[in-house]
PDB file of C-alpha atoms in Angstrom:
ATOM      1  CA  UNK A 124      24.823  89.240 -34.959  1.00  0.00           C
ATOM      2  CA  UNK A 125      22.018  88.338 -32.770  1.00  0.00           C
ATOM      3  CA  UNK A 126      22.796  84.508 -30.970  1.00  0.00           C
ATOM      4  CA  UNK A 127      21.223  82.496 -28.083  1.00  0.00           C
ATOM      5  CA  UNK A 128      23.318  79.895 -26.642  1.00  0.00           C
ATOM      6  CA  UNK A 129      21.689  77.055 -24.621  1.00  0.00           C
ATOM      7  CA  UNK A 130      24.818  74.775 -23.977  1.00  0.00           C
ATOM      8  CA  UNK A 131      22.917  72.085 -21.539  1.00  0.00           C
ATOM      9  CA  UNK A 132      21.192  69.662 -24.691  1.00  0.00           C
ATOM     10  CA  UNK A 133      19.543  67.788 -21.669  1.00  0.00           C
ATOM     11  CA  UNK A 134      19.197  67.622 -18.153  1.00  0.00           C
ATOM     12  CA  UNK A 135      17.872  64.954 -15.707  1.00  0.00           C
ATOM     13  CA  UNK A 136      16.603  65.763 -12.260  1.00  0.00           C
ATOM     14  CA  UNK A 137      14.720  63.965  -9.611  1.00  0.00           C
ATOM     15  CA  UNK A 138      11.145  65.104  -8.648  1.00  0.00           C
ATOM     16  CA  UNK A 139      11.726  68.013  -6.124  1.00  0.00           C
ATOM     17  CA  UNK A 140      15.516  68.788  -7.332  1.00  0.00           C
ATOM     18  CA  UNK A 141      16.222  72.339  -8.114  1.00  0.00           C
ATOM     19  CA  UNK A 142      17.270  72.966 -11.601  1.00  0.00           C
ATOM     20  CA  UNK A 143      18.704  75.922 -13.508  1.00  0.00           C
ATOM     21  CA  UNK A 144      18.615  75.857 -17.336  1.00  0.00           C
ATOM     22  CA  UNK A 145      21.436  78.449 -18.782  1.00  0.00           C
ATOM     23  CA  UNK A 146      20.654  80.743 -21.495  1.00  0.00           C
ATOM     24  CA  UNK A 147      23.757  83.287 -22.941  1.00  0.00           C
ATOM     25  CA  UNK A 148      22.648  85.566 -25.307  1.00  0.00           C
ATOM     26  CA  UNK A 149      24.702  87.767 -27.614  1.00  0.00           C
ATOM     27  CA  UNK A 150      23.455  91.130 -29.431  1.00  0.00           C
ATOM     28  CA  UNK A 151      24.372  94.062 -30.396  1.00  0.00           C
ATOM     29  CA  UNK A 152      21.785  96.243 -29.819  1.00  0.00           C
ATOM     30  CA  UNK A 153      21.350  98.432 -26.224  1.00  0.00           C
ATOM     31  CA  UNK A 154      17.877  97.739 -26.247  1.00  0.00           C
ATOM     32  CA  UNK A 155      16.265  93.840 -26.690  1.00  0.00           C
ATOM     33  CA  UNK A 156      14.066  91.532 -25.075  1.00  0.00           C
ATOM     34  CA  UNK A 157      14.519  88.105 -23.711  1.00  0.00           C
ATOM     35  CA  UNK A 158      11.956  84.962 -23.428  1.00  0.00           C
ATOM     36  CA  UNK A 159      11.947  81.860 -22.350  1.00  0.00           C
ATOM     37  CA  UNK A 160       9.378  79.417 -23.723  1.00  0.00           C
ATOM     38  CA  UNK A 161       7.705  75.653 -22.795  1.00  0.00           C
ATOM     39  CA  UNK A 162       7.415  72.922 -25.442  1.00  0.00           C
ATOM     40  CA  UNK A 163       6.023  70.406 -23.580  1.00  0.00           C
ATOM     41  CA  UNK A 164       5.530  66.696 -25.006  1.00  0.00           C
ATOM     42  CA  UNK A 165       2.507  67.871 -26.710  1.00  0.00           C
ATOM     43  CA  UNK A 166       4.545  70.379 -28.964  1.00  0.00           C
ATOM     44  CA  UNK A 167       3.027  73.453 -28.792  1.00  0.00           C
ATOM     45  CA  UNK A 168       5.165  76.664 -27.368  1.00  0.00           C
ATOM     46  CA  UNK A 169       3.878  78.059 -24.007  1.00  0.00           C
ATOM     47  CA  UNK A 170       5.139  81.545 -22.996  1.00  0.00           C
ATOM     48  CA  UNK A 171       6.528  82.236 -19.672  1.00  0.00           C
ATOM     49  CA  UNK A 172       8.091  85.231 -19.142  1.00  0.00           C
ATOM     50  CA  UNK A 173       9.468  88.748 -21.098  1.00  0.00           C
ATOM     51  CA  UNK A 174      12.164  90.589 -19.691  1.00  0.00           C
ATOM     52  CA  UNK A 175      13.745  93.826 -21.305  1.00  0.00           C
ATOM     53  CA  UNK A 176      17.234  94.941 -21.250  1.00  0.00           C
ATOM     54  CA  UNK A 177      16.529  97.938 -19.080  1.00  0.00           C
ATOM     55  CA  UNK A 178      15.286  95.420 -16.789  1.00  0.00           C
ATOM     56  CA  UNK A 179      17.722  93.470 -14.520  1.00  0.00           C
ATOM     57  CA  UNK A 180      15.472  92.771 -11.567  1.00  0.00           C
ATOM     58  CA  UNK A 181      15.192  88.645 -10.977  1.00  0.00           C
ATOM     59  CA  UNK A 182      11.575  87.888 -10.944  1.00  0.00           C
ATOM     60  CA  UNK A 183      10.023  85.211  -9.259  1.00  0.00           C
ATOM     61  CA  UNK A 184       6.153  83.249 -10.363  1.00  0.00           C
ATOM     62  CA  UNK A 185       5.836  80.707  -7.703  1.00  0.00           C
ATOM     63  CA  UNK A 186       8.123  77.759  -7.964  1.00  0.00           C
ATOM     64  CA  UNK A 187      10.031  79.427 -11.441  1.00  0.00           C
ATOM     65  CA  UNK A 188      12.628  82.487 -11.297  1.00  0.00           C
ATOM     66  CA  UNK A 189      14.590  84.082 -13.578  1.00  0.00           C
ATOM     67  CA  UNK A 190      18.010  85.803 -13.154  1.00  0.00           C
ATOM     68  CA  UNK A 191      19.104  88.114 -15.878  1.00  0.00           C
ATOM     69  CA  UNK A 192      22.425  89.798 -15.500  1.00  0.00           C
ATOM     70  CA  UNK A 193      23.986  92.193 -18.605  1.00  0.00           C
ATOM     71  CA  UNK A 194      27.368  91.720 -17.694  1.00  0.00           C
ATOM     72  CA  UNK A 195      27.356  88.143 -18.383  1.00  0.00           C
ATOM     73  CA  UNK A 196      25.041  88.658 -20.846  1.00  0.00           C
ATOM     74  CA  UNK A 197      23.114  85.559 -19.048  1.00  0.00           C
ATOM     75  CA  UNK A 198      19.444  84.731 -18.554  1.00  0.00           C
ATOM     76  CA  UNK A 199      18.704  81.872 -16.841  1.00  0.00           C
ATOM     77  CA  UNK A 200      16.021  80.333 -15.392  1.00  0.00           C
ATOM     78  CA  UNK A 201      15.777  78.154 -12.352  1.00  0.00           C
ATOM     79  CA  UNK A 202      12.549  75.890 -11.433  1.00  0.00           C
ATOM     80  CA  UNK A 203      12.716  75.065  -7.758  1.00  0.00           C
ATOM     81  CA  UNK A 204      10.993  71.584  -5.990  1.00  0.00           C
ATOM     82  CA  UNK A 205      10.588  70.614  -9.618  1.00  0.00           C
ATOM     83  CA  UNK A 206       7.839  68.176 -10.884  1.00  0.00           C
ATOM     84  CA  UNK A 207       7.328  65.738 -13.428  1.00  0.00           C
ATOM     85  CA  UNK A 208       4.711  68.069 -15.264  1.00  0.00           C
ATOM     86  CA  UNK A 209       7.705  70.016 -15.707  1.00  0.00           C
ATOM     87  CA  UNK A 210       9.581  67.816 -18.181  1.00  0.00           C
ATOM     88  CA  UNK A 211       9.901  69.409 -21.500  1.00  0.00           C
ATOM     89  CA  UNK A 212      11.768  71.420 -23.337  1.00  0.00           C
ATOM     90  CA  UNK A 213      12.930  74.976 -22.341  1.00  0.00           C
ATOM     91  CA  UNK A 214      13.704  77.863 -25.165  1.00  0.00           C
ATOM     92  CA  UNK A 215      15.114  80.817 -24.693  1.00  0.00           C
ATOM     93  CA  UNK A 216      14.930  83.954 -27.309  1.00  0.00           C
ATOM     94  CA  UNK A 217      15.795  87.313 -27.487  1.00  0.00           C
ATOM     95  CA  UNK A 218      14.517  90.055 -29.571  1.00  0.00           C
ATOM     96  CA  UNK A 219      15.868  93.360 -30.855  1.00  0.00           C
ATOM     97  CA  UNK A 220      12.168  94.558 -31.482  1.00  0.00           C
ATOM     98  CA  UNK A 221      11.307  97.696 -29.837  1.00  0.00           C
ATOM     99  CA  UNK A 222       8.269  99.233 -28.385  1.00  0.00           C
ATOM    100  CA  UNK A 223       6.025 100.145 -31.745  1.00  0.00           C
ATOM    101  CA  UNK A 224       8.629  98.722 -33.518  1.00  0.00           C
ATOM    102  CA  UNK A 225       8.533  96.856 -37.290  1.00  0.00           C
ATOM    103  CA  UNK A 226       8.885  93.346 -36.023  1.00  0.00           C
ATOM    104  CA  UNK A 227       9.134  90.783 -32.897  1.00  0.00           C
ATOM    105  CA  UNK A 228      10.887  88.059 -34.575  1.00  0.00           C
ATOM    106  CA  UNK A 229      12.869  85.896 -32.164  1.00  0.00           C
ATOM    107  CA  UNK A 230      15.991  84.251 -32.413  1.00  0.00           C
ATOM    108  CA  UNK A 231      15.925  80.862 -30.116  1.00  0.00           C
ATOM    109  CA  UNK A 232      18.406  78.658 -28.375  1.00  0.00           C
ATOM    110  CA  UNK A 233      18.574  75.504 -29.225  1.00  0.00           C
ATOM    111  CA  UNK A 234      16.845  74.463 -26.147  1.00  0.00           C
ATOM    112  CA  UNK A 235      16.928  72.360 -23.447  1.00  0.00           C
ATOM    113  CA  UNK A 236      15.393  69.140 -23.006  1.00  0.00           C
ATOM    114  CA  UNK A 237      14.447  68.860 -18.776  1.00  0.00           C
ATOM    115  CA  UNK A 238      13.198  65.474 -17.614  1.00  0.00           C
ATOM    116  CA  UNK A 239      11.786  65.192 -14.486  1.00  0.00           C
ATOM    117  CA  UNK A 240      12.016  61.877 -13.008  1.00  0.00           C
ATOM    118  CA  UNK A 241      10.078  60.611 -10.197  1.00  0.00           C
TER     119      UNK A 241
ATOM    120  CA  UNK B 253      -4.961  77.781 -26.249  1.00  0.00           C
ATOM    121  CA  UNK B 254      -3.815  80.754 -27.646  1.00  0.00           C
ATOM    122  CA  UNK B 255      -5.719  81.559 -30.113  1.00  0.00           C
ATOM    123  CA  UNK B 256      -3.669  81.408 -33.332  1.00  0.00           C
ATOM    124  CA  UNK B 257      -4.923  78.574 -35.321  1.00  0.00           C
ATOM    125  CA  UNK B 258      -3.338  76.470 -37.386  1.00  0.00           C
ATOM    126  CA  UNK B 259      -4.179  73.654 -40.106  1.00  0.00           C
ATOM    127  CA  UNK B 260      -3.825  70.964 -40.818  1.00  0.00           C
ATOM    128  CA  UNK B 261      -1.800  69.303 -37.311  1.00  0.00           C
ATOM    129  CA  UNK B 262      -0.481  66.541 -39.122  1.00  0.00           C
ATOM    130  CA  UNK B 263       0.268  66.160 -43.039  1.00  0.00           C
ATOM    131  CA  UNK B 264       2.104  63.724 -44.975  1.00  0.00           C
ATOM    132  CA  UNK B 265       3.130  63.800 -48.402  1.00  0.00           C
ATOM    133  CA  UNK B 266       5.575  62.586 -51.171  1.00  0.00           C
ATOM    134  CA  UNK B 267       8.969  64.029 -51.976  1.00  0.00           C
ATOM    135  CA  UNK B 268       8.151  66.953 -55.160  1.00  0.00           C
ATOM    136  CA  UNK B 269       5.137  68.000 -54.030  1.00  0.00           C
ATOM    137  CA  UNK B 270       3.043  70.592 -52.925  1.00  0.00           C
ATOM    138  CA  UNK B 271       1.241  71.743 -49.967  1.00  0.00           C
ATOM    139  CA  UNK B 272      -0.310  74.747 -48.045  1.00  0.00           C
ATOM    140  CA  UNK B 273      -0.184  75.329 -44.243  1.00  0.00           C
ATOM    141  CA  UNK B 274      -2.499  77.828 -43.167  1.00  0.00           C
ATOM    142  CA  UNK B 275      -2.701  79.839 -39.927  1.00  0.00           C
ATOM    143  CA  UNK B 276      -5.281  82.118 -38.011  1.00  0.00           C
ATOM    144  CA  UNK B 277      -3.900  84.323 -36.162  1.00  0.00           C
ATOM    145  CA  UNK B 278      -5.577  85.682 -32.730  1.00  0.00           C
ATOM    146  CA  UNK B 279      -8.316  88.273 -32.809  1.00  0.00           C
ATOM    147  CA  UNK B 280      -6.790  91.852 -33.210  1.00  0.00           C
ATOM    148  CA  UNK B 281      -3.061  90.656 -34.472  1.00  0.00           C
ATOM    149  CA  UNK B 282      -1.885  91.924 -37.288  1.00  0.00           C
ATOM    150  CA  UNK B 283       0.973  90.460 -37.206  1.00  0.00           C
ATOM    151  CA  UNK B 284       1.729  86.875 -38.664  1.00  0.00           C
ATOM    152  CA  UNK B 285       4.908  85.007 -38.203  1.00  0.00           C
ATOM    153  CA  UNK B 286       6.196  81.463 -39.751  1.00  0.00           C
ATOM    154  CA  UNK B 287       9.469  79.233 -37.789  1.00  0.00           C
ATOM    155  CA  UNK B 288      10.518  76.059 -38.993  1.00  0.00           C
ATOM    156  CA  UNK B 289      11.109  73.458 -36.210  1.00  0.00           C
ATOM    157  CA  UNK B 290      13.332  70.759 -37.190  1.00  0.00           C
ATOM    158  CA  UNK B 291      16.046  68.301 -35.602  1.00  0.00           C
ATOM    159  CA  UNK B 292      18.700  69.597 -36.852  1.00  0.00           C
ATOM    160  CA  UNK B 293      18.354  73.595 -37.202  1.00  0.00           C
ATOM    161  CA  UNK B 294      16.468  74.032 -34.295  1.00  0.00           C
ATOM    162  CA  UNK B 295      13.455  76.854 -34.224  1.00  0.00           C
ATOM    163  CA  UNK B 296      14.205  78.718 -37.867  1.00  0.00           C
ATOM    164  CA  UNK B 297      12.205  81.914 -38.220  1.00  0.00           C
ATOM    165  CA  UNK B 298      11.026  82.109 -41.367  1.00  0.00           C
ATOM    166  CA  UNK B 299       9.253  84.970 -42.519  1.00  0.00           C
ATOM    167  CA  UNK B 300       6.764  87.802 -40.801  1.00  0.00           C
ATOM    168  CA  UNK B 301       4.014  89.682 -42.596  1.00  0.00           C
ATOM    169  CA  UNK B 302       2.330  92.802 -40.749  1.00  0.00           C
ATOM    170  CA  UNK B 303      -1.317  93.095 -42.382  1.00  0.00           C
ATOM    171  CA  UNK B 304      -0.864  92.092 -45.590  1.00  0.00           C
ATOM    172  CA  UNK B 305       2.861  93.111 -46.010  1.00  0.00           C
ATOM    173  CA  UNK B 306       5.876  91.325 -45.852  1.00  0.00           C
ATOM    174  CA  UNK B 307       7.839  93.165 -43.483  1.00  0.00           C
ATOM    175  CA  UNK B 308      10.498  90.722 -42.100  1.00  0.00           C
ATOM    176  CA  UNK B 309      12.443  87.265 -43.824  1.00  0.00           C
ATOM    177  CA  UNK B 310      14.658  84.675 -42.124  1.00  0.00           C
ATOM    178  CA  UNK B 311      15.886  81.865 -43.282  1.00  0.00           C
ATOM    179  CA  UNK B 312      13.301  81.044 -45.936  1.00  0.00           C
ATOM    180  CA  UNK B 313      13.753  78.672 -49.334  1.00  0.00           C
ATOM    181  CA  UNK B 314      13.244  80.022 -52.500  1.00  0.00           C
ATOM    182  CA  UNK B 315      10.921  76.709 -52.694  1.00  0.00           C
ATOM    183  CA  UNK B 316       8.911  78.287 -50.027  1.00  0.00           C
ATOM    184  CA  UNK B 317       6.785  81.378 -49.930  1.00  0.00           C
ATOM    185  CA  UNK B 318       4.127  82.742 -47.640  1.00  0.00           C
ATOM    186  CA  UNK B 319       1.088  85.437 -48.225  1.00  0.00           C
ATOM    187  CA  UNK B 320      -1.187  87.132 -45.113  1.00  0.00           C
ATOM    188  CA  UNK B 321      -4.806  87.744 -47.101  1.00  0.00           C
ATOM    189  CA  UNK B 322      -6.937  90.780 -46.266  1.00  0.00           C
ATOM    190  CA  UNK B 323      -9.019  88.951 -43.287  1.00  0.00           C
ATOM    191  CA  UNK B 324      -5.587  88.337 -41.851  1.00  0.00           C
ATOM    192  CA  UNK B 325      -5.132  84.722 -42.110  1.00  0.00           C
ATOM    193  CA  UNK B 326      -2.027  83.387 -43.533  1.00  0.00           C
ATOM    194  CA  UNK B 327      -0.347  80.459 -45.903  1.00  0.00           C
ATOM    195  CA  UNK B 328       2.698  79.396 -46.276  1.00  0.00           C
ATOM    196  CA  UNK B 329       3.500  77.417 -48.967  1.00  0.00           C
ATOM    197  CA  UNK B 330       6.252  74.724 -49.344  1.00  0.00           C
ATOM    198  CA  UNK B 331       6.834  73.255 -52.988  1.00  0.00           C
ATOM    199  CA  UNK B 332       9.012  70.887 -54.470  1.00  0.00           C
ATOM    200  CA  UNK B 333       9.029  69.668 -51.214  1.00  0.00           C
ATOM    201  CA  UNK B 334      12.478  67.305 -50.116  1.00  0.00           C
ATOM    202  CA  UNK B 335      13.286  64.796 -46.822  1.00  0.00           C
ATOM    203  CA  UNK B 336      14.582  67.520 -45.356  1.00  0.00           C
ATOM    204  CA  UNK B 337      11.432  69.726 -45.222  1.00  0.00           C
ATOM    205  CA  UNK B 338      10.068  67.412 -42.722  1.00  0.00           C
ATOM    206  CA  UNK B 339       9.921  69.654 -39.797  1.00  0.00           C
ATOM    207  CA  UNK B 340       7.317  71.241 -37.209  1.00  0.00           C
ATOM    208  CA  UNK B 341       5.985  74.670 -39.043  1.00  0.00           C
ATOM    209  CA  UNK B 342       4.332  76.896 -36.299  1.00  0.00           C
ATOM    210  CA  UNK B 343       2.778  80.127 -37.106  1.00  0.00           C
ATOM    211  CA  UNK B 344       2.890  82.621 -34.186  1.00  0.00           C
ATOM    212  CA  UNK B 345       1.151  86.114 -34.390  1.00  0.00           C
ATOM    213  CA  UNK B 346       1.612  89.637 -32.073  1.00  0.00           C
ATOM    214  CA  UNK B 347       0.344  92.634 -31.602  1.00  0.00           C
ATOM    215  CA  UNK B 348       2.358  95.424 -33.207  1.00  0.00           C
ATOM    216  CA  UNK B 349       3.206  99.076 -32.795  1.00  0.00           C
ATOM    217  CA  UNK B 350       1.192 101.164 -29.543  1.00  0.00           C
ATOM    218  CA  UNK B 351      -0.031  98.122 -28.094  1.00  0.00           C
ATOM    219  CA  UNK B 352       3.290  95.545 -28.723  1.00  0.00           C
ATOM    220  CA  UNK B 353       3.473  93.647 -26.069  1.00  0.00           C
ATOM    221  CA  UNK B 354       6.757  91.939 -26.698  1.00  0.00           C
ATOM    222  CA  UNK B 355       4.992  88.138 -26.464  1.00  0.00           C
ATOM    223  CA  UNK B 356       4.585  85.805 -29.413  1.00  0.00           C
ATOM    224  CA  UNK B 357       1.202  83.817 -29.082  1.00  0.00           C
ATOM    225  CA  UNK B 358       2.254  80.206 -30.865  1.00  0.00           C
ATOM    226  CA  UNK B 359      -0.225  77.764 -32.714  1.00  0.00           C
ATOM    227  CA  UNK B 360       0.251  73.740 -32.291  1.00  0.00           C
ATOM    228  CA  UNK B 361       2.122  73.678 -35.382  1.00  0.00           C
ATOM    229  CA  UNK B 362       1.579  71.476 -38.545  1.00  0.00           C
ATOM    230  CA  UNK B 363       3.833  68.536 -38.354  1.00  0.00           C
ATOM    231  CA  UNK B 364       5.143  67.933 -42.078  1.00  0.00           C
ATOM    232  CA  UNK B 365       6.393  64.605 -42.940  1.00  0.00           C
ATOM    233  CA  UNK B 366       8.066  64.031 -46.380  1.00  0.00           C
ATOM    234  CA  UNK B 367       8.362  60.499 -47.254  1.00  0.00           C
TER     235      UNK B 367
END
């Protein structure tokens, strides 16, 4: 059965801290997606990034990377110099969907609540 | 803003009753999806329909149901409605098949309270 595990409920940093939110993920399937998603205060869900399981290159968007390793079956995501705007709460998801396929339903963590303090 | 829109934001209503939460999904999607956000379960998915069609169900009550109408806009109705309904409902939509993308594009939810 598809699960996401986020095992940090919260997390407190100082403004300009580094900070890595854990995601473990367990599937079946060889071939799945994984997210990770913003909820800010304001509630709605912002995307930030898709990575397949073919995939295992880290990727890096300016202060935000993302290190996905199968073996571990990990995904995490670390914001570096973080800021106050970043205080929310971080989801990650996976997805057995495939390319064309029938459905993208996700299955999320329980997320992680990251407050920023100044 | 992503495009998928949702209504009404906020709604509050009485234990046993009724109410619709509707959703728009973005331009071109024919896909329509329904999660449940609550304290205690987390981010449920409930049910997806692909152009018309349901094609995918979750955790959804029998006291719930959903439909996606032929302009593509979707409901999702909750009835004999209990505390414990009280929860974020978000409606996401994606693009399906040749052009899937992989992304969900969220709405701002309808907060539900039951009092």
């Amino acid at each position: 059965a598809q699960k996401v595990t986020q095992a940090q409920t919260e997390i407190s940093v100082v403004e300009k801290e580094d900070v890595t939110l854990d995601c473990v993920y367990e599937t079946r399937d060889t071939t799945y997606y994984l997210f990770w998603y913003k909820q800010p205060p304001s509630g709605e869900l912002v995307f930030l990034i898709r990575r397949n399981s073919f995939d295992e290159q880290n990727e890096i968007s300016g202060r935000y990377s993302w290190n996905f390793q199968k073996s571990t079956s990990s995904f995490n995501f670390t914001i570096t110099a973080s800021q106050v705007v970043d205080s929310a709460v971080y989801f990650c998801a996976l997805s057995e969907a495939e390319y064309g396929g029938a459905t993208n339903k996700l299955i999320f963590g329980t997320g992680t609540l990251l407050a920023v303090q100044p | 803003d992503s495009g998928v829109t949702q209504t009404p934001k906020h709604l509050i209503t009485a234990t046993g009753q009724r109410v619709t939460l509707r959703c728009s999904p973005r331009s071109g999607d024919l896909s329509v999806y329904w999660y449940q956000q609550s304290l205690d379960q987390g981010l449920q998915f409930l049910i997806q329909y692909y152009n018309g069609e349901e094609r995918a169900k979750g955790n959804i009550l029998e006291r719930f149901s959903a439909q996606q109408f032929p302009d593509l806009h979707s409901e999702l109705n909750l009835s004999s409605l209990e505390l414990g309904d009280s929860a974020l409902y978000f409606c996401a939509s994606s693009v399906e098949g040749t052009r899937w993308t992989g992304e969900l594009f969220f709405g701002e939810g309808s907060r539900l309270t039951v009092l």
